[in-house]
XYZ file of C-alpha atoms in Angstrom:
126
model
C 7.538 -11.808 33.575
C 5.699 -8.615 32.889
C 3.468 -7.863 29.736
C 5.595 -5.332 28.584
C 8.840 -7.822 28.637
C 6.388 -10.711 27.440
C 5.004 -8.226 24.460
C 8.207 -8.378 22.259
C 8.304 -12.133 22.660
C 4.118 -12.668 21.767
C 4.991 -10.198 18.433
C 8.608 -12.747 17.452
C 6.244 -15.369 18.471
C 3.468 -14.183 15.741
C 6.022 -13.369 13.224
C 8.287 -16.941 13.503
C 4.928 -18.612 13.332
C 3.650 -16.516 10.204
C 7.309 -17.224 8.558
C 7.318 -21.303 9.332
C 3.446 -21.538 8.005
C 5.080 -19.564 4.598
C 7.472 -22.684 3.905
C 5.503 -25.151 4.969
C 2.331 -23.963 3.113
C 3.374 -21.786 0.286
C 0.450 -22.171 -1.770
C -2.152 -20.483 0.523
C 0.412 -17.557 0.642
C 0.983 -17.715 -3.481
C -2.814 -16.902 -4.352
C -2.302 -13.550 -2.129
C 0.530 -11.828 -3.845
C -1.030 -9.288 -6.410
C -0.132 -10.407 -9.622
C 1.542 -6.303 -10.704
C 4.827 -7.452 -8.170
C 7.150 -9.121 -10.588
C 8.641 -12.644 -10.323
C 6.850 -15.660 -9.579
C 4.665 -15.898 -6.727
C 6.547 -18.484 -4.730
C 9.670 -16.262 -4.420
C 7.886 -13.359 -2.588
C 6.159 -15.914 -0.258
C 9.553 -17.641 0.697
C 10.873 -13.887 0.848
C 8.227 -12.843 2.726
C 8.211 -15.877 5.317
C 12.199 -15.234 5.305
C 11.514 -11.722 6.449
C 9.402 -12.028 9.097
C 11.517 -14.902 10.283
C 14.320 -12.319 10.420
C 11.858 -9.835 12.137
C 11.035 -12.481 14.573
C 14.882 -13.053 15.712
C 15.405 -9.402 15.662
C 13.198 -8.325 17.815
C 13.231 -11.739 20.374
C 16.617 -10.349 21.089
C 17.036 -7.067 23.355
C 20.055 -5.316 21.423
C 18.546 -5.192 17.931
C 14.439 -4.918 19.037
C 14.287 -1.546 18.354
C 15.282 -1.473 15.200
C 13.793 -5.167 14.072
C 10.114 -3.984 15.543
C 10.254 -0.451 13.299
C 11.232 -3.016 10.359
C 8.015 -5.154 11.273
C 5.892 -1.902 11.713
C 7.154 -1.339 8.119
C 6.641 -4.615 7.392
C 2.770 -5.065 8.480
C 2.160 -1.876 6.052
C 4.134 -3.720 2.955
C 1.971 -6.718 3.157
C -1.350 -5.236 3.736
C -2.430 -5.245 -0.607
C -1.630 -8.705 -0.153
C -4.884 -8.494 2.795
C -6.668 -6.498 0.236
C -6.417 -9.023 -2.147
C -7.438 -11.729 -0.293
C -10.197 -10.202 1.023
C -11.458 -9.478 -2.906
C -10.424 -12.526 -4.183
C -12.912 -14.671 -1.097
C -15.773 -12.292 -1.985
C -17.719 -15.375 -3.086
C -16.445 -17.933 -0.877
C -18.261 -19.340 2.220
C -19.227 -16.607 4.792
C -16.428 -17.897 7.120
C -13.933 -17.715 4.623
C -15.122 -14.249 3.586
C -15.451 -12.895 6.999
C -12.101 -14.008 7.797
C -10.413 -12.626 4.705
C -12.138 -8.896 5.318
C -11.580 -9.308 9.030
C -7.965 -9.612 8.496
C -8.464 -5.660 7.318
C -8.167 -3.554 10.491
C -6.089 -6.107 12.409
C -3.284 -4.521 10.027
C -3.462 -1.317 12.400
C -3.171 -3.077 15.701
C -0.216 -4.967 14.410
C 1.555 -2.153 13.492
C 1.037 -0.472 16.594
C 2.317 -3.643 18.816
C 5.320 -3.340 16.458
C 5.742 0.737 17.044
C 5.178 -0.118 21.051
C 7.448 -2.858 21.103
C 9.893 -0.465 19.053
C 9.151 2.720 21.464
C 9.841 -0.165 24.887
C 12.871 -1.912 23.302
C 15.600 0.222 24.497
C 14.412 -1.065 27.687
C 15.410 -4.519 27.577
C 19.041 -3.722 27.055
Protein backbone atom coordinates (compact mmCIF):
# COMPACT_ATOMS: atom_id res chain seq x y z
CA UNK A 1 0.00 0.00 0.00
CA UNK A 2 1.24 3.41 -0.94
CA UNK A 3 1.32 6.57 1.40
CA UNK A 4 -0.99 8.33 -0.55
CA UNK A 5 -3.73 5.29 -0.32
CA UNK A 6 -2.49 4.73 3.41
CA UNK A 7 -2.95 8.76 4.11
CA UNK A 8 -6.83 8.75 4.12
CA UNK A 9 -6.82 5.72 6.37
CA UNK A 10 -3.90 7.34 9.10
CA UNK A 11 -6.42 10.75 9.03
CA UNK A 12 -10.04 8.13 9.75
CA UNK A 13 -7.61 6.47 11.95
CA UNK A 14 -6.83 9.90 13.99
CA UNK A 15 -10.33 11.02 13.82
CA UNK A 16 -12.16 7.41 15.07
CA UNK A 17 -9.55 7.48 17.77
CA UNK A 18 -10.20 11.28 18.77
CA UNK A 19 -14.17 10.37 18.63
CA UNK A 20 -13.88 6.92 20.91
CA UNK A 21 -11.45 8.90 23.56
CA UNK A 22 -14.66 11.71 23.53
CA UNK A 23 -17.13 8.95 25.00
CA UNK A 24 -14.99 7.23 26.90
CA UNK A 25 -13.39 10.31 28.59
CA UNK A 26 -15.77 13.15 28.34
CA UNK A 27 -14.54 15.10 31.11
CA UNK A 28 -11.04 15.97 29.74
CA UNK A 29 -12.98 17.14 26.58
CA UNK A 30 -15.79 19.17 28.88
CA UNK A 31 -13.13 21.64 30.52
CA UNK A 32 -12.17 22.65 26.71
CA UNK A 33 -15.41 23.88 25.33
CA UNK A 34 -15.49 27.78 25.82
CA UNK A 35 -18.09 28.47 28.09
CA UNK A 36 -19.93 31.51 25.24
CA UNK A 37 -21.24 28.03 23.07
CA UNK A 38 -24.59 27.34 24.61
CA UNK A 39 -25.79 24.05 26.18
CA UNK A 40 -24.00 22.05 28.55
CA UNK A 41 -20.59 21.03 27.98
CA UNK A 42 -21.11 17.31 27.71
CA UNK A 43 -23.42 17.64 24.66
CA UNK A 44 -20.81 19.38 22.39
CA UNK A 45 -18.16 16.79 23.49
CA UNK A 46 -20.48 13.75 22.60
CA UNK A 47 -21.35 15.95 19.40
CA UNK A 48 -18.07 16.60 18.74
CA UNK A 49 -16.70 12.89 19.25
CA UNK A 50 -19.96 11.94 17.08
CA UNK A 51 -18.63 14.12 14.33
CA UNK A 52 -15.40 13.14 13.88
CA UNK A 53 -16.57 9.58 14.19
CA UNK A 54 -18.71 10.40 11.14
CA UNK A 55 -15.62 12.14 9.52
CA UNK A 56 -13.66 9.09 10.22
CA UNK A 57 -16.20 6.63 8.24
CA UNK A 58 -16.53 9.17 5.58
CA UNK A 59 -13.46 9.53 4.54
CA UNK A 60 -12.16 5.54 5.31
CA UNK A 61 -14.49 4.93 2.46
CA UNK A 62 -13.44 5.91 -1.28
CA UNK A 63 -16.96 7.21 -2.63
CA UNK A 64 -17.69 9.84 0.02
CA UNK A 65 -13.67 10.89 0.97
CA UNK A 66 -13.81 13.83 -0.83
CA UNK A 67 -16.41 15.32 0.56
CA UNK A 68 -15.96 13.78 4.38
CA UNK A 69 -12.05 15.14 4.32
CA UNK A 70 -13.31 18.97 3.21
CA UNK A 71 -15.87 18.41 6.25
CA UNK A 72 -12.78 17.47 8.56
CA UNK A 73 -10.67 20.38 7.04
CA UNK A 74 -13.72 22.40 8.24
CA UNK A 75 -13.83 20.58 11.11
CA UNK A 76 -10.04 21.02 12.46
CA UNK A 77 -10.80 24.98 12.02
CA UNK A 78 -14.24 24.68 14.24
CA UNK A 79 -12.45 23.13 17.09
CA UNK A 80 -9.34 25.09 17.20
CA UNK A 81 -10.91 27.95 20.26
CA UNK A 82 -11.43 24.86 21.97
CA UNK A 83 -7.08 24.50 21.50
CA UNK A 84 -6.98 28.08 22.46
CA UNK A 85 -8.63 27.48 25.47
CA UNK A 86 -6.84 24.80 26.64
CA UNK A 87 -3.76 26.17 26.03
CA UNK A 88 -4.92 29.40 28.43
CA UNK A 89 -6.61 27.51 30.80
CA UNK A 90 -2.89 25.06 31.50
CA UNK A 91 -0.95 28.36 31.67
CA UNK A 92 -0.08 27.41 35.26
CA UNK A 93 0.03 23.80 35.11
CA UNK A 94 3.23 21.65 35.02
CA UNK A 95 5.58 22.55 32.07
CA UNK A 96 4.55 19.26 30.33
CA UNK A 97 1.08 19.92 30.60
CA UNK A 98 1.60 23.50 29.40
CA UNK A 99 3.85 22.66 26.60
CA UNK A 100 1.50 20.18 25.41
CA UNK A 101 -1.59 22.36 25.57
CA UNK A 102 0.31 25.38 23.45
CA UNK A 103 1.94 22.75 21.28
CA UNK A 104 -1.35 21.53 20.22
CA UNK A 105 -1.47 25.30 18.47
CA UNK A 106 0.16 24.93 15.03
CA UNK A 107 -0.56 21.21 14.70
CA UNK A 108 -4.16 22.72 13.82
CA UNK A 109 -2.55 23.80 10.33
CA UNK A 110 -0.99 20.51 9.43
CA UNK A 111 -4.22 18.79 10.18
CA UNK A 112 -6.10 20.75 8.05
CA UNK A 113 -3.85 20.40 5.30
CA UNK A 114 -3.76 16.33 5.55
CA UNK A 115 -7.56 16.82 5.44
CA UNK A 116 -7.43 19.34 2.15
CA UNK A 117 -4.73 16.62 0.59
CA UNK A 118 -6.67 13.76 1.42
CA UNK A 119 -9.76 15.81 -0.05
CA UNK A 120 -7.67 17.05 -3.30
CA UNK A 121 -6.40 12.72 -3.70
CA UNK A 122 -9.85 11.24 -2.90
CA UNK A 123 -11.35 11.15 -6.25
CA UNK A 124 -8.61 8.81 -6.75
CA UNK A 125 -9.62 5.96 -4.80
CA UNK A 126 -12.88 5.54 -6.61
Amino acid sequence: MSRSERSPLLLAGLLAAAGVAHFASPRQFDETIPRALPGAPRTWTYASGAAELALAAGIALPRTRKPAALAAAAFFVGVFPANVKMAVDWRHRPTPQKAAAIGRLPLQLPLVLWARSVAKNGEAGK
